[in-house]
Amino acid sequence: MRHKQTRKQIIEIFPRQSWFWSLIGVVSLGIVFVPIPSTFSQPVEKTLRVEASTFEFTPAVLSVNPGDLVTIELNSTDVVHGLYLDGYDIQITAQPGQTAYLKFVADARGTFRFRCSVSCGALHPFMIGKLKVGPDLLLWRGVGMAVLAALAAVWSFHSWSAIT
Amino acid sequence: MVRYNLIQIPVLRTLLTNRWPQLIIRALALAGFLLAILAGFVGTPVGNRNFAIIMVWIAWWALLIMVAVPLFGRGWCSICPIPIPGEWLQNGTILGPLKKKSGFGLKMRWPNKFRNIWLQNVAFTVLALFSIVILTQPRITGIVLLALILIAVGTSFIFERRTFCRYLCPVGGFIGLYSQVSPIEVRVRDTSVCAGHKVKTCYTGNEDGYGCPWGIFPGGMVKNTNCGTCMECLRTCPYDNIAVNLRPPGTDLLQLRGRKLDEAFKAFIMLGSAVVYSVVLIGPWGALKTAAFAVGSFAWWGYALSFLAFVYLLLPGIFYLAVRFISQNVPGKRKPLRMFTEYAYALVPLGLAAWIAFSLSFIFTNVSYLWSVLSDPFSWGWNLFGAANSSWTPYFSKYVPAVQVLVLIVGLFWSITVIQRISGERTLSEYKPWRTWPVVAYSAFVTVGLLWLLVG
Ligand code: SF4
Ligand SMILES: [Cu+2]
């Protein structure tokens, strides 16, 4: 069928064969599932002191090693704040001037956000910090997948034809 | 190309053609909207306990960005309460068209100079600069919602049809841009039937429905961008020539016609603000949050200017350089600015993915507030559903980051395939995939940045 606009081209780009997509599939499974052993470190007891004030945690980024027995000492400097740790789904509340303790074994690896769990003012829902337990595998796997996705998307077009 | 006309399904045809289902949903949405305004003014000033904040910025936003836009394009626009009071006034009735033309308003034509989405770009940017306040202060949310509906009524009194939706609504601009990815489209079945139809009732309206409220002639429509999926043309077409198609998602992005600089900029505004919000709201930097909140202060000006510089200069600027680099290496040199506009459409899937991934960061964390605000919407001590005192519980906190990664990767892959096709359009027999590497690298870089901000 011919349209009025003759400059319009319908580009038909032939995607690669199934072997190509199987290869991409295998590589991506590799990126997602290949077990990466964490560099062995003797689990230790680790105490981290965190100060909570509207609307931040200081320090806001904490790092521990997998397996560590972690104690977070939450100390609020103004109003009542809390700390809820994503992924572990545990929380504590700290009254101003009184330290609250959150004790847990850091057995899940990755980076986890923690956030204030007590309404403390306007920006309360965005009062956020992170706990890093070992290397950030999800991020690195994600970056690997991004690179693979980019290469695969470019590579998937190898020939085309224009129908005018 | 493969299309399946959903109107073949009798139930769907009835539901979409009959005016009642739409009217009922619109009336409910309008009631909810007015309740949200009221709650914004009289409810608790504590944002996360206020019906307006939670309904609008958690519930509505989640449904809009994660469901409505990706699946139904402008589906939201067909039930949106904001233009409804004005449209009722214009029509002089709330249901079907009247025999005698009545209704209020001057029905003026929107000036040609503003027949683009630049004003929507500006409107979105202004809201974005104040968004940390709007998002957290019920009174301000109330004021914004009230202002939107008043401006919409005023606009429909002075101007014809849905001028507000097409040229002013701060939300409408990006819904239109992202509606291009949707697997649903309203199109005519056979353009030659339209050519033979002298009256074009889909544009002028008849006793079965209104002329296209969005001011479009369906027969010439090639993209979802400005189709409000209101279904009026389905009602007015005497030849049953309108189809609601299921189609391969993202088809519009490959459409050569109607690629414009204002829309191209919208792609950067949206992608850029998703990045900025991920830094400010989800990041661990308290000082940034306070700066973005303290409207008018020195720190806020710093935030606002950086926001503008990033979104309007840096992000499009680097993209422009990348495109110019490509243009120098392909035969048949094209104006880099034109190529900039064309390639920018490839950022649509990535931009939508960025917004979904960013929204996932706070939606499942905070959706549990919904149960309490629904039980006590005005903070008057009601307990309608017995959940007024339910506590805050983040949902799926273990799984959300992995989903965010997946969404971003899909968006990136999709964007790069669109880059390849756009590149193929112009370079024809000289098409070489690797030549697009600067734009591919740009997209990958933005994706990695978002990954780091959201899950790293
Ligand atoms: S009348 Fe038809 S073409 Fe026009 S906006 Fe409504 S649904 Fe779309
Ligand atoms: Cu707090």
mmCIF file of N, CA and C and ligand atoms in Angstrom, chain B residues 186 202 212-214 216 218 221 226-234, ligand 1:
data_model
loop_
_atom_site.group_PDB
_atom_site.id
_atom_site.type_symbol
_atom_site.label_atom_id
_atom_site.label_comp_id
_atom_site.label_asym_id
_atom_site.label_seq_id
_atom_site.Cartn_x
_atom_site.Cartn_y
_atom_site.Cartn_z
ATOM 1 N N VAL B 186 -5.826 4.223 19.935
ATOM 2 C CA VAL B 186 -7.087 4.507 19.249
ATOM 3 C C VAL B 186 -6.715 4.987 17.854
ATOM 4 N N CYS B 202 -16.425 12.840 13.774
ATOM 5 C CA CYS B 202 -15.532 12.603 14.906
ATOM 6 C C CYS B 202 -14.897 13.913 15.350
ATOM 7 N N CYS B 212 -14.050 15.583 18.822
ATOM 8 C CA CYS B 212 -12.859 15.263 19.621
ATOM 9 C C CYS B 212 -12.510 16.383 20.590
ATOM 10 N N PRO B 213 -12.622 16.116 21.899
ATOM 11 C CA PRO B 213 -12.320 17.144 22.890
ATOM 12 C C PRO B 213 -10.870 17.593 22.814
ATOM 13 N N TRP B 214 -10.010 16.748 22.280
ATOM 14 C CA TRP B 214 -8.585 17.066 22.223
ATOM 15 C C TRP B 214 -8.231 17.792 20.929
ATOM 16 N N ILE B 216 -8.392 16.757 17.798
ATOM 17 C CA ILE B 216 -7.634 15.953 16.832
ATOM 18 C C ILE B 216 -8.605 15.382 15.802
ATOM 19 N N PRO B 218 -9.140 12.112 14.128
ATOM 20 C CA PRO B 218 -8.613 10.751 14.294
ATOM 21 C C PRO B 218 -8.027 10.166 13.009
ATOM 22 N N MET B 221 -4.386 10.708 12.774
ATOM 23 C CA MET B 221 -3.613 10.485 13.992
ATOM 24 C C MET B 221 -2.643 9.320 13.831
ATOM 25 N N ASN B 226 -1.382 12.822 21.763
ATOM 26 C CA ASN B 226 -2.450 13.763 22.086
ATOM 27 C C ASN B 226 -3.836 13.144 22.095
ATOM 28 N N CYS B 227 -3.908 11.843 22.069
ATOM 29 C CA CYS B 227 -5.217 11.186 22.124
ATOM 30 C C CYS B 227 -5.585 10.904 23.568
ATOM 31 N N GLY B 228 -6.656 11.523 24.031
ATOM 32 C CA GLY B 228 -7.069 11.353 25.420
ATOM 33 C C GLY B 228 -7.834 10.065 25.678
ATOM 34 N N THR B 229 -7.922 9.195 24.707
ATOM 35 C CA THR B 229 -8.660 7.926 24.794
ATOM 36 C C THR B 229 -10.033 8.109 25.454
ATOM 37 N N CYS B 230 -10.684 9.221 25.109
ATOM 38 C CA CYS B 230 -11.983 9.510 25.711
ATOM 39 C C CYS B 230 -13.107 8.727 25.047
ATOM 40 N N MET B 231 -12.820 8.164 23.872
ATOM 41 C CA MET B 231 -13.760 7.314 23.152
ATOM 42 C C MET B 231 -14.906 8.073 22.485
ATOM 43 N N GLU B 232 -14.837 9.404 22.434
ATOM 44 C CA GLU B 232 -15.906 10.135 21.758
ATOM 45 C C GLU B 232 -15.975 9.755 20.277
ATOM 46 N N CYS B 233 -14.819 9.601 19.636
ATOM 47 C CA CYS B 233 -14.847 9.287 18.202
ATOM 48 C C CYS B 233 -15.454 7.911 17.939
ATOM 49 N N LEU B 234 -15.275 7.028 18.922
ATOM 50 C CA LEU B 234 -15.883 5.705 18.814
ATOM 51 C C LEU B 234 -17.402 5.851 18.776
HETATM 52 S S1 SF4 C 1 -12.194 11.773 20.167
HETATM 53 FE FE1 SF4 C 1 -11.164 9.918 19.668
HETATM 54 S S2 SF4 C 1 -9.299 10.560 18.714
HETATM 55 FE FE2 SF4 C 1 -10.080 12.290 19.812
HETATM 56 S S3 SF4 C 1 -9.089 12.197 21.779
HETATM 57 FE FE3 SF4 C 1 -11.018 11.176 21.941
HETATM 58 S S4 SF4 C 1 -10.529 9.078 21.595
HETATM 59 FE FE4 SF4 C 1 -8.847 10.243 20.844
#
